[in-house]
Amino acid sequence: MRNFKNVDFIIRGDAEIPLLNLMDGLSKGAPGLSSVPNLTWRNGTKVIHNEQNYVADEADINKLSFSNFELMENFATYTKIHFDLFDYSGVLLNRYNTFFLCVGRGCSATCSFCGGSRLSHKIISARTKPVFRSAKNVLATTKDAARAGIDCIYVSFDPEPKRNYYLELFRLIRIHKIDISLVFECWGLPTVKFIEEFKKTFGRGKYSKIVLSPETACERLRKLNKGFFYTNTRLLSVLGHLKKRKIFTDVYFTYPLPCALPADIESTLRFIELIKQRFGCYSSVCVQGLELDPASAMFIYPERYNIVKKVKSFSGYCDNKIKRKFIINGLEEKRLRRIYRKLANAGRPDKLLYWGWTQFSLKRYGEVIKAITKAIDEYRDIGLYLLLAACYEENQENNMALKTYKEALKVFSGERSISIRLAKLYLKLQYYKDKQ
């Protein structure tokens, strides 16, 4: 606050009750502000830190409304902004609507890189354990979202993977016949029961999928950096069951992880290829670069994770000249990029697919065909083959579509999704031939 003279108040941690108290206290001047919990404020030239003693409990969060959409002037636009900010273009306006559903707050584990971990919540908001909204209240919010035209709800709250909370919530959604897709981020691995209930509730959803984040193929690294540990054998078993139930998945890997060795990078690359080959179009692999989250374990205990921080405060994060906020494993930026280039490129097919299907929805088939044709020999990704063939079909280049499907079958022999699409195209061409 001393470095930002235009900031007069900061509420630390949970803010609902403190914000109401602040609004009331402003009418009373300094005496009224001194009793506002969690408040940092400016009294003349002094910066005052009030005691941080308010933490929202389950009773508090169950009193809140998370679906009063009328308060948002550009609600329809917000629902199309998923993670990236787009300009007002056809790309944005043609996206499906997503609503990030609040189920609770907090976490029961500490991943090294996460600014929303158990350690982080304790530092930021003095929260020591997760709190859940009641299934009844979350159901009401889901109903509101569906009525507002939301296509897909997104849940990133799974602090107790073995808890039966979501089984009950899914049951209620089925009872009330809410037709909506769900993207669910599993912080650990989903149980068989969870998968079955997910399938029953959201299996018809066009955008439904489950997100898994093993981060690395190295189990030593996973145990060091991830609060919810599981083995590669268990992960592959779950992916197999998800494919059997025809549930789509995103599988996330991260780099550079603390204490990684060159052999760990190579094993992760092999593991990514194994997932692509074994689970085909049902599993999309995403590779993302690691950031230094404030209040993460890496930020608080850099020596433990072989980190050298380049930033120590909010001012540092605002400095655009500092591109990477930390040095990890003793690697400067140029060397780090060289070592991790292959791993970073392993996630490029999914970025191309994300872009390509967006362009497909805008009927820009020629642009997609040109870009995918250049990339397909290098990446050999099943999703790229299917996108390329779909563009050829829509562009009335059916012979090229047939050729693409046949090439895909050579690379991914026995992949049922390709065989089905190939058979459908043959039937369509035969129908046109008969008509003539």
Tab-separated table of C-alpha atoms in Angstrom:
chain	number	residue	atom	x	y	z
A	1	MET	CA	0.000	0.000	0.000
A	2	ARG	CA	2.945	2.333	0.652
A	3	ASN	CA	3.975	1.876	-2.985
A	4	PHE	CA	0.476	2.460	-4.379
A	5	LYS	CA	-0.831	5.816	-3.168
A	6	ASN	CA	-4.094	5.356	-5.068
A	7	VAL	CA	-5.026	2.354	-2.880
A	8	ASP	CA	-6.811	3.302	0.325
A	9	PHE	CA	-8.139	-0.044	1.581
A	10	ILE	CA	-7.175	-3.691	1.336
A	11	ILE	CA	-9.263	-6.507	2.785
A	12	ARG	CA	-7.103	-9.522	3.550
A	13	GLY	CA	-8.629	-12.973	3.136
A	14	ASP	CA	-12.401	-13.495	3.111
A	15	ALA	CA	-14.115	-10.176	2.456
A	16	GLU	CA	-17.902	-10.552	2.620
A	17	ILE	CA	-18.556	-9.332	6.189
A	18	PRO	CA	-15.510	-7.011	6.343
A	19	LEU	CA	-16.669	-5.259	3.160
A	20	LEU	CA	-20.088	-4.569	4.667
A	21	ASN	CA	-18.419	-3.285	7.832
A	22	LEU	CA	-16.115	-1.078	5.769
A	23	MET	CA	-19.059	0.525	3.957
A	24	ASP	CA	-20.685	1.211	7.317
A	25	GLY	CA	-17.431	2.442	8.888
A	26	LEU	CA	-16.679	4.949	6.133
A	27	SER	CA	-19.499	7.125	7.392
A	28	LYS	CA	-17.873	7.254	10.853
A	29	GLY	CA	-14.287	8.068	9.864
A	30	ALA	CA	-11.206	6.565	11.511
A	31	PRO	CA	-12.986	5.315	14.670
A	32	GLY	CA	-15.367	3.302	12.512
A	33	LEU	CA	-12.567	1.728	10.458
A	34	SER	CA	-10.453	0.496	13.362
A	35	SER	CA	-12.958	-2.260	14.166
A	36	VAL	CA	-13.318	-3.644	10.616
A	37	PRO	CA	-11.823	-7.165	10.603
A	38	ASN	CA	-9.131	-8.104	8.027
A	39	LEU	CA	-8.747	-4.463	6.915
A	40	THR	CA	-5.529	-2.690	5.998
A	41	TRP	CA	-6.164	1.020	5.607
A	42	ARG	CA	-4.533	4.418	5.400
A	43	ASN	CA	-4.891	6.841	8.326
A	44	GLY	CA	-3.096	9.968	7.174
A	45	THR	CA	0.494	8.909	6.499
A	46	LYS	CA	0.186	5.712	8.527
A	47	VAL	CA	-0.800	2.285	7.197
A	48	ILE	CA	-2.898	0.428	9.773
A	49	HIS	CA	-3.335	-3.370	9.876
A	50	ASN	CA	-6.467	-4.446	11.724
A	51	GLU	CA	-6.642	-7.917	13.210
A	52	GLN	CA	-7.459	-10.663	10.703
A	53	ASN	CA	-10.125	-12.575	12.607
A	54	TYR	CA	-12.910	-13.144	10.078
A	55	VAL	CA	-12.953	-16.417	8.141
A	56	ALA	CA	-16.120	-17.355	6.255
A	57	ASP	CA	-17.507	-20.660	7.517
A	58	GLU	CA	-20.068	-22.944	5.893
A	59	ALA	CA	-22.948	-20.974	7.393
A	60	ASP	CA	-21.574	-17.767	5.842
A	61	ILE	CA	-20.985	-19.090	2.327
A	62	ASN	CA	-24.402	-20.756	2.331
A	63	LYS	CA	-25.982	-17.327	2.777
A	64	LEU	CA	-24.310	-15.966	-0.360
A	65	SER	CA	-25.799	-15.836	-3.859
A	66	PHE	CA	-23.427	-16.794	-6.673
A	67	SER	CA	-25.964	-16.419	-9.476
A	68	ASN	CA	-27.384	-12.893	-9.271
A	69	PHE	CA	-26.478	-12.418	-12.916
A	70	GLU	CA	-28.547	-9.266	-13.343
A	71	LEU	CA	-25.829	-7.341	-11.494
A	72	MET	CA	-23.369	-7.982	-14.365
A	73	GLU	CA	-23.648	-5.569	-17.277
A	74	ASN	CA	-21.849	-7.869	-19.747
A	75	PHE	CA	-22.853	-11.243	-18.356
A	76	ALA	CA	-23.204	-12.943	-21.776
A	77	THR	CA	-19.666	-11.922	-22.727
A	78	TYR	CA	-18.154	-13.004	-19.418
A	79	THR	CA	-19.538	-16.527	-19.889
A	80	LYS	CA	-17.581	-16.897	-23.133
A	81	ILE	CA	-14.255	-15.951	-21.535
A	82	HIS	CA	-12.956	-19.218	-20.128
A	83	PHE	CA	-9.327	-18.718	-19.167
A	84	ASP	CA	-7.949	-16.455	-21.880
A	85	LEU	CA	-9.074	-12.912	-22.594
A	86	PHE	CA	-10.244	-12.408	-26.181
A	87	ASP	CA	-11.156	-9.291	-28.060
A	88	TYR	CA	-14.722	-8.787	-29.260
A	89	SER	CA	-14.376	-10.951	-32.333
A	90	GLY	CA	-16.116	-13.857	-33.991
A	91	VAL	CA	-13.810	-16.186	-32.073
A	92	LEU	CA	-15.219	-14.976	-28.776
A	93	LEU	CA	-18.843	-14.701	-29.828
A	94	ASN	CA	-18.941	-18.232	-31.246
A	95	ARG	CA	-17.762	-19.914	-28.038
A	96	TYR	CA	-20.103	-21.838	-25.809
A	97	ASN	CA	-21.143	-20.336	-22.468
A	98	THR	CA	-19.303	-21.464	-19.337
A	99	PHE	CA	-20.073	-20.647	-15.714
A	100	PHE	CA	-17.489	-21.283	-12.995
A	101	LEU	CA	-19.518	-22.860	-10.205
A	102	CYS	CA	-18.500	-22.077	-6.614
A	103	VAL	CA	-18.832	-25.217	-4.479
A	104	GLY	CA	-16.617	-24.186	-1.568
A	105	ARG	CA	-13.306	-22.731	-0.406
A	106	GLY	CA	-10.020	-24.095	0.837
A	107	CYS	CA	-7.887	-27.173	0.323
A	108	SER	CA	-6.715	-30.160	2.341
A	109	ALA	CA	-3.304	-30.556	0.658
A	110	THR	CA	-0.305	-28.475	-0.372
A	111	CYS	CA	1.040	-28.733	-3.921
A	112	SER	CA	4.391	-26.985	-4.288
A	113	PHE	CA	3.275	-24.639	-7.072
A	114	CYS	CA	-0.308	-23.804	-6.076
A	115	GLY	CA	-1.384	-20.469	-4.611
A	116	GLY	CA	-4.692	-22.033	-3.532
A	117	SER	CA	-3.229	-24.827	-1.407
A	118	ARG	CA	-3.811	-25.568	2.267
A	119	LEU	CA	-0.669	-23.586	3.157
A	120	SER	CA	-1.746	-20.680	0.924
A	121	HIS	CA	-5.239	-20.482	2.414
A	122	LYS	CA	-3.766	-20.471	5.914
A	123	ILE	CA	-1.483	-17.552	4.997
A	124	ILE	CA	-3.990	-15.537	2.942
A	125	SER	CA	-7.262	-16.062	4.803
A	126	ALA	CA	-6.351	-17.954	8.006
A	127	ARG	CA	-8.424	-20.891	6.715
A	128	THR	CA	-7.293	-24.242	8.093
A	129	LYS	CA	-9.717	-26.619	6.372
A	130	PRO	CA	-12.056	-26.672	3.343
A	131	VAL	CA	-15.678	-25.569	3.608
A	132	PHE	CA	-18.451	-26.728	1.285
A	133	ARG	CA	-21.663	-25.044	0.262
A	134	SER	CA	-24.653	-27.304	0.797
A	135	ALA	CA	-25.595	-29.510	-2.152
A	136	LYS	CA	-29.049	-27.884	-2.058
A	137	ASN	CA	-27.580	-24.382	-2.540
A	138	VAL	CA	-25.199	-25.512	-5.283
A	139	LEU	CA	-28.164	-27.153	-7.009
A	140	ALA	CA	-30.048	-23.833	-6.889
A	141	THR	CA	-27.076	-22.017	-8.468
A	142	THR	CA	-26.864	-24.688	-11.180
A	143	LYS	CA	-30.564	-24.214	-11.926
A	144	ASP	CA	-30.044	-20.455	-12.220
A	145	ALA	CA	-27.123	-21.007	-14.588
A	146	ALA	CA	-29.168	-23.310	-16.834
A	147	ARG	CA	-32.049	-20.820	-16.893
A	148	ALA	CA	-29.586	-18.079	-17.884
A	149	GLY	CA	-28.556	-20.058	-20.972
A	150	ILE	CA	-25.289	-21.492	-19.653
A	151	ASP	CA	-24.086	-24.472	-21.728
A	152	CYS	CA	-21.447	-25.750	-19.318
A	153	ILE	CA	-20.588	-25.409	-15.632
A	154	TYR	CA	-16.950	-25.686	-14.536
A	155	VAL	CA	-15.944	-27.010	-11.110
A	156	SER	CA	-12.412	-26.725	-9.711
A	157	PHE	CA	-12.971	-27.739	-6.101
A	158	ASP	CA	-12.020	-31.266	-5.100
A	159	PRO	CA	-10.221	-31.039	-1.736
A	160	GLU	CA	-11.502	-34.405	-0.518
A	161	PRO	CA	-11.560	-36.766	-3.531
A	162	LYS	CA	-13.039	-39.693	-1.549
A	163	ARG	CA	-15.902	-37.674	-0.107
A	164	ASN	CA	-19.433	-38.529	-1.306
A	165	TYR	CA	-20.512	-34.890	-1.608
A	166	TYR	CA	-20.562	-34.840	-5.412
A	167	LEU	CA	-22.444	-38.130	-5.650
A	168	GLU	CA	-25.318	-36.483	-3.780
A	169	LEU	CA	-25.086	-33.294	-5.853
A	170	PHE	CA	-25.157	-35.256	-9.116
A	171	ARG	CA	-28.183	-37.221	-7.883
A	172	LEU	CA	-30.058	-33.977	-7.185
A	173	ILE	CA	-29.187	-32.590	-10.619
A	174	ARG	CA	-30.618	-35.736	-12.228
A	175	ILE	CA	-33.786	-35.575	-10.117
A	176	HIS	CA	-34.373	-31.980	-11.205
A	177	LYS	CA	-33.584	-32.883	-14.843
A	178	ILE	CA	-31.089	-30.073	-15.414
A	179	ASP	CA	-29.655	-30.425	-18.920
A	180	ILE	CA	-26.135	-28.995	-18.750
A	181	SER	CA	-22.512	-30.010	-19.367
A	182	LEU	CA	-19.880	-30.238	-16.628
A	183	VAL	CA	-16.109	-29.857	-16.741
A	184	PHE	CA	-14.741	-31.225	-13.471
A	185	GLU	CA	-11.146	-30.801	-12.295
A	186	CYS	CA	-10.118	-33.803	-10.214
A	187	TRP	CA	-7.393	-32.861	-7.753
A	188	GLY	CA	-6.695	-36.527	-7.123
A	189	LEU	CA	-8.086	-39.449	-9.124
A	190	PRO	CA	-11.836	-40.030	-9.426
A	191	THR	CA	-13.329	-43.196	-7.981
A	192	VAL	CA	-15.214	-45.672	-10.160
A	193	LYS	CA	-18.437	-44.613	-8.413
A	194	PHE	CA	-17.744	-40.936	-9.217
A	195	ILE	CA	-17.125	-41.774	-12.883
A	196	GLU	CA	-20.372	-43.732	-13.127
A	197	GLU	CA	-22.403	-40.951	-11.488
A	198	PHE	CA	-20.711	-38.348	-13.726
A	199	LYS	CA	-21.636	-40.406	-16.795
A	200	LYS	CA	-25.262	-40.791	-15.691
A	201	THR	CA	-25.626	-37.075	-14.948
A	202	PHE	CA	-23.558	-35.310	-17.620
A	203	GLY	CA	-22.784	-37.989	-20.204
A	204	ARG	CA	-25.107	-36.395	-22.754
A	205	GLY	CA	-23.476	-32.999	-22.308
A	206	LYS	CA	-21.701	-31.841	-25.443
A	207	TYR	CA	-18.879	-30.189	-23.467
A	208	SER	CA	-18.617	-32.554	-20.483
A	209	LYS	CA	-15.184	-33.840	-19.530
A	210	ILE	CA	-12.964	-34.683	-16.571
A	211	VAL	CA	-9.622	-32.931	-16.059
A	212	LEU	CA	-6.679	-34.805	-14.512
A	213	SER	CA	-3.329	-33.274	-13.548
A	214	PRO	CA	-0.515	-35.791	-13.015
A	215	GLU	CA	1.972	-32.950	-13.820
A	216	THR	CA	4.783	-35.413	-14.636
A	217	ALA	CA	5.467	-39.067	-15.412
A	218	CYS	CA	8.065	-39.216	-12.649
A	219	GLU	CA	6.398	-40.535	-9.486
A	220	ARG	CA	9.238	-39.159	-7.343
A	221	LEU	CA	8.545	-35.657	-8.649
A	222	ARG	CA	4.803	-36.098	-8.316
A	223	LYS	CA	5.142	-37.098	-4.681
A	224	LEU	CA	7.410	-34.110	-4.002
A	225	ASN	CA	5.261	-31.497	-5.765
A	226	LYS	CA	1.665	-32.716	-5.712
A	227	GLY	CA	-0.448	-32.952	-2.579
A	228	PHE	CA	-2.706	-35.672	-4.017
A	229	PHE	CA	-0.314	-38.458	-5.038
A	230	TYR	CA	-1.129	-41.450	-7.247
A	231	THR	CA	0.926	-43.869	-9.330
A	232	ASN	CA	1.121	-44.022	-13.117
A	233	THR	CA	-0.492	-47.462	-12.989
A	234	ARG	CA	-3.565	-46.062	-11.224
A	235	LEU	CA	-3.710	-43.097	-13.603
A	236	LEU	CA	-3.660	-45.342	-16.679
A	237	SER	CA	-6.321	-47.562	-15.132
A	238	VAL	CA	-8.609	-44.564	-14.553
A	239	LEU	CA	-8.009	-43.248	-18.089
A	240	GLY	CA	-8.899	-46.690	-19.417
A	241	HIS	CA	-12.164	-46.710	-17.495
A	242	LEU	CA	-12.997	-43.174	-18.645
A	243	LYS	CA	-12.423	-44.193	-22.267
A	244	LYS	CA	-14.590	-47.281	-21.763
A	245	ARG	CA	-17.392	-45.041	-20.473
A	246	LYS	CA	-16.784	-42.613	-23.384
A	247	ILE	CA	-15.922	-39.692	-21.124
A	248	PHE	CA	-13.499	-37.138	-22.539
A	249	THR	CA	-10.501	-36.049	-20.478
A	250	ASP	CA	-7.846	-33.346	-20.426
A	251	VAL	CA	-4.556	-34.583	-18.942
A	252	TYR	CA	-2.269	-31.782	-17.736
A	253	PHE	CA	1.524	-31.846	-17.450
A	254	THR	CA	3.614	-28.991	-16.072
A	255	TYR	CA	7.175	-27.754	-16.505
A	256	PRO	CA	9.655	-26.881	-15.081
A	257	LEU	CA	8.983	-28.747	-11.824
A	258	PRO	CA	11.386	-28.319	-8.896
A	259	CYS	CA	14.120	-30.975	-8.645
A	260	ALA	CA	13.451	-32.375	-12.134
A	261	LEU	CA	16.270	-34.269	-13.873
A	262	PRO	CA	16.839	-34.618	-17.654
A	263	ALA	CA	15.695	-38.254	-17.431
A	264	ASP	CA	12.377	-37.064	-15.941
A	265	ILE	CA	11.710	-34.926	-19.011
A	266	GLU	CA	12.316	-37.854	-21.349
A	267	SER	CA	10.110	-40.200	-19.314
A	268	THR	CA	7.303	-37.617	-19.348
A	269	LEU	CA	7.559	-37.279	-23.139
A	270	ARG	CA	7.290	-41.075	-23.508
A	271	PHE	CA	4.344	-41.127	-21.098
A	272	ILE	CA	2.534	-38.424	-23.074
A	273	GLU	CA	2.938	-40.459	-26.270
A	274	LEU	CA	1.658	-43.553	-24.468
A	275	ILE	CA	-1.494	-41.684	-23.372
A	276	LYS	CA	-2.093	-40.362	-26.881
A	277	GLN	CA	-1.640	-43.790	-28.467
A	278	ARG	CA	-3.626	-45.777	-25.898
A	279	PHE	CA	-6.559	-43.435	-25.307
A	280	GLY	CA	-6.844	-41.748	-28.685
A	281	CYS	CA	-9.379	-39.000	-29.121
A	282	TYR	CA	-10.811	-39.444	-25.607
A	283	SER	CA	-7.736	-37.949	-23.898
A	284	SER	CA	-6.332	-34.552	-24.773
A	285	VAL	CA	-2.839	-33.819	-23.422
A	286	CYS	CA	-2.083	-30.274	-22.267
A	287	VAL	CA	1.390	-29.017	-21.317
A	288	GLN	CA	1.700	-25.706	-19.493
A	289	GLY	CA	4.564	-23.625	-18.168
A	290	LEU	CA	4.851	-23.209	-14.404
A	291	GLU	CA	4.350	-19.810	-12.773
A	292	LEU	CA	5.380	-18.714	-9.273
A	293	ASP	CA	2.106	-18.260	-7.392
A	294	PRO	CA	2.203	-15.873	-4.430
A	295	ALA	CA	1.831	-17.751	-1.126
A	296	SER	CA	2.578	-21.101	-2.786
A	297	ALA	CA	5.014	-23.456	-1.036
A	298	MET	CA	7.604	-22.622	-3.701
A	299	PHE	CA	7.214	-18.920	-2.903
A	300	ILE	CA	7.335	-19.377	0.888
A	301	TYR	CA	10.084	-22.012	0.987
A	302	PRO	CA	12.223	-21.410	-2.125
A	303	GLU	CA	15.303	-23.180	-0.739
A	304	ARG	CA	13.312	-26.386	-0.198
A	305	TYR	CA	12.404	-26.461	-3.893
A	306	ASN	CA	15.683	-25.168	-5.333
A	307	ILE	CA	14.056	-21.871	-6.327
A	308	VAL	CA	15.566	-18.396	-6.585
A	309	LYS	CA	12.790	-15.796	-6.491
A	310	LYS	CA	13.034	-12.740	-8.732
A	311	VAL	CA	9.961	-11.174	-7.116
A	312	LYS	CA	9.029	-10.732	-3.485
A	313	SER	CA	5.996	-8.449	-3.576
A	314	PHE	CA	3.013	-7.270	-5.615
A	315	SER	CA	5.230	-4.643	-7.269
A	316	GLY	CA	7.451	-7.368	-8.685
A	317	TYR	CA	4.491	-9.173	-10.259
A	318	CYS	CA	3.444	-5.877	-11.888
A	319	ASP	CA	6.884	-5.429	-13.472
A	320	ASN	CA	6.563	-6.604	-17.077
A	321	LYS	CA	10.335	-6.495	-17.498
A	322	ILE	CA	10.590	-9.583	-15.282
A	323	LYS	CA	9.242	-12.198	-17.679
A	324	ARG	CA	9.888	-15.260	-15.526
A	325	LYS	CA	9.437	-14.609	-11.834
A	326	PHE	CA	11.896	-17.246	-10.612
A	327	ILE	CA	14.990	-19.281	-11.460
A	328	ILE	CA	14.441	-23.016	-10.978
A	329	ASN	CA	16.999	-25.814	-10.680
A	330	GLY	CA	19.721	-23.253	-11.387
A	331	LEU	CA	18.542	-22.762	-15.000
A	332	GLU	CA	18.567	-19.319	-16.579
A	333	GLU	CA	15.824	-18.556	-19.113
A	334	LYS	CA	17.655	-19.445	-22.344
A	335	ARG	CA	18.976	-22.738	-21.026
A	336	LEU	CA	15.616	-23.596	-19.485
A	337	ARG	CA	13.851	-23.055	-22.805
A	338	ARG	CA	16.390	-25.229	-24.632
A	339	ILE	CA	16.060	-28.105	-22.149
A	340	TYR	CA	12.270	-28.026	-22.019
A	341	ARG	CA	11.610	-27.264	-25.696
A	342	LYS	CA	10.443	-30.802	-26.519
A	343	LEU	CA	8.135	-30.947	-23.524
A	344	ALA	CA	6.682	-27.517	-24.293
A	345	ASN	CA	6.054	-28.581	-27.909
A	346	ALA	CA	4.300	-31.756	-26.729
A	347	GLY	CA	1.348	-29.560	-25.774
A	348	ARG	CA	1.254	-27.707	-29.088
A	349	PRO	CA	-1.220	-30.079	-30.815
A	350	ASP	CA	-3.866	-29.239	-28.242
A	351	LYS	CA	-3.314	-25.516	-28.713
A	352	LEU	CA	-3.696	-26.080	-32.449
A	353	LEU	CA	-6.887	-28.069	-31.851
A	354	TYR	CA	-8.290	-25.333	-29.636
A	355	TRP	CA	-7.599	-22.764	-32.335
A	356	GLY	CA	-8.633	-25.076	-35.173
A	357	TRP	CA	-12.067	-26.030	-33.859
A	358	THR	CA	-12.768	-22.370	-33.144
A	359	GLN	CA	-11.935	-21.529	-36.766
A	360	PHE	CA	-14.009	-24.535	-37.846
A	361	SER	CA	-17.041	-23.059	-36.072
A	362	LEU	CA	-16.457	-19.883	-38.108
A	363	LYS	CA	-16.305	-21.977	-41.329
A	364	ARG	CA	-12.690	-20.996	-42.026
A	365	TYR	CA	-11.871	-24.476	-43.316
A	366	GLY	CA	-9.101	-23.434	-45.702
A	367	GLU	CA	-7.074	-21.748	-42.951
A	368	VAL	CA	-7.356	-24.800	-40.725
A	369	ILE	CA	-6.417	-27.246	-43.498
A	370	LYS	CA	-3.303	-25.206	-44.281
A	371	ALA	CA	-2.159	-25.031	-40.633
A	372	ILE	CA	-2.928	-28.654	-39.713
A	373	THR	CA	-1.339	-30.091	-42.870
A	374	LYS	CA	1.951	-28.450	-41.877
A	375	ALA	CA	1.796	-29.752	-38.307
A	376	ILE	CA	0.406	-33.264	-38.685
A	377	ASP	CA	3.602	-35.008	-39.839
A	378	GLU	CA	5.520	-33.629	-36.871
A	379	TYR	CA	2.975	-34.337	-34.121
A	380	ARG	CA	1.003	-37.390	-35.299
A	381	ASP	CA	-1.906	-36.481	-33.041
A	382	ILE	CA	-5.258	-38.230	-33.515
A	383	GLY	CA	-7.186	-35.028	-32.815
A	384	LEU	CA	-5.356	-33.250	-35.637
A	385	TYR	CA	-6.281	-36.032	-38.104
A	386	LEU	CA	-9.954	-35.861	-37.115
A	387	LEU	CA	-10.034	-32.060	-37.372
A	388	LEU	CA	-8.308	-32.114	-40.765
A	389	ALA	CA	-10.716	-34.723	-42.127
A	390	ALA	CA	-13.727	-32.793	-40.792
A	391	CYS	CA	-12.510	-29.637	-42.565
A	392	TYR	CA	-12.064	-31.552	-45.830
A	393	GLU	CA	-15.611	-32.918	-45.527
A	394	GLU	CA	-17.105	-29.488	-44.892
A	395	ASN	CA	-15.052	-28.088	-47.765
A	396	GLN	CA	-16.514	-30.767	-50.093
A	397	GLU	CA	-13.079	-32.387	-50.534
A	398	ASN	CA	-14.317	-35.882	-49.718
A	399	ASN	CA	-11.465	-37.783	-51.359
A	400	MET	CA	-8.973	-35.896	-49.195
A	401	ALA	CA	-11.108	-36.663	-46.139
A	402	LEU	CA	-11.019	-40.389	-47.011
A	403	LYS	CA	-7.269	-40.259	-47.459
A	404	THR	CA	-6.854	-38.516	-44.078
A	405	TYR	CA	-8.972	-41.088	-42.234
A	406	LYS	CA	-7.034	-43.960	-43.839
A	407	GLU	CA	-3.696	-42.397	-42.859
A	408	ALA	CA	-4.997	-41.964	-39.309
A	409	LEU	CA	-5.944	-45.661	-39.140
A	410	LYS	CA	-2.386	-46.613	-40.126
A	411	VAL	CA	-0.981	-44.514	-37.272
A	412	PHE	CA	-3.706	-45.367	-34.728
A	413	SER	CA	-4.632	-48.905	-35.792
A	414	GLY	CA	-7.842	-50.200	-34.258
A	415	GLU	CA	-9.019	-46.753	-33.100
A	416	ARG	CA	-12.812	-47.129	-33.186
A	417	SER	CA	-13.599	-43.419	-33.496
A	418	ILE	CA	-11.686	-43.207	-36.796
A	419	SER	CA	-13.304	-46.359	-38.176
A	420	ILE	CA	-16.776	-45.002	-37.370
A	421	ARG	CA	-16.096	-41.673	-39.086
A	422	LEU	CA	-14.619	-43.452	-42.105
A	423	ALA	CA	-17.659	-45.730	-42.380
A	424	LYS	CA	-20.036	-42.749	-42.124
A	425	LEU	CA	-18.188	-40.940	-44.912
A	426	TYR	CA	-18.338	-44.044	-47.156
A	427	LEU	CA	-22.094	-44.286	-46.534
A	428	LYS	CA	-22.546	-40.597	-47.301
A	429	LEU	CA	-20.624	-40.887	-50.568
A	430	GLN	CA	-22.548	-44.011	-51.528
A	431	TYR	CA	-25.814	-42.168	-50.835
A	432	TYR	CA	-24.802	-39.309	-53.143
A	433	LYS	CA	-23.720	-41.819	-55.802
A	434	ASP	CA	-27.058	-43.625	-55.642
A	435	LYS	CA	-28.944	-40.326	-55.882
A	436	GLN	CA	-27.127	-39.548	-59.121
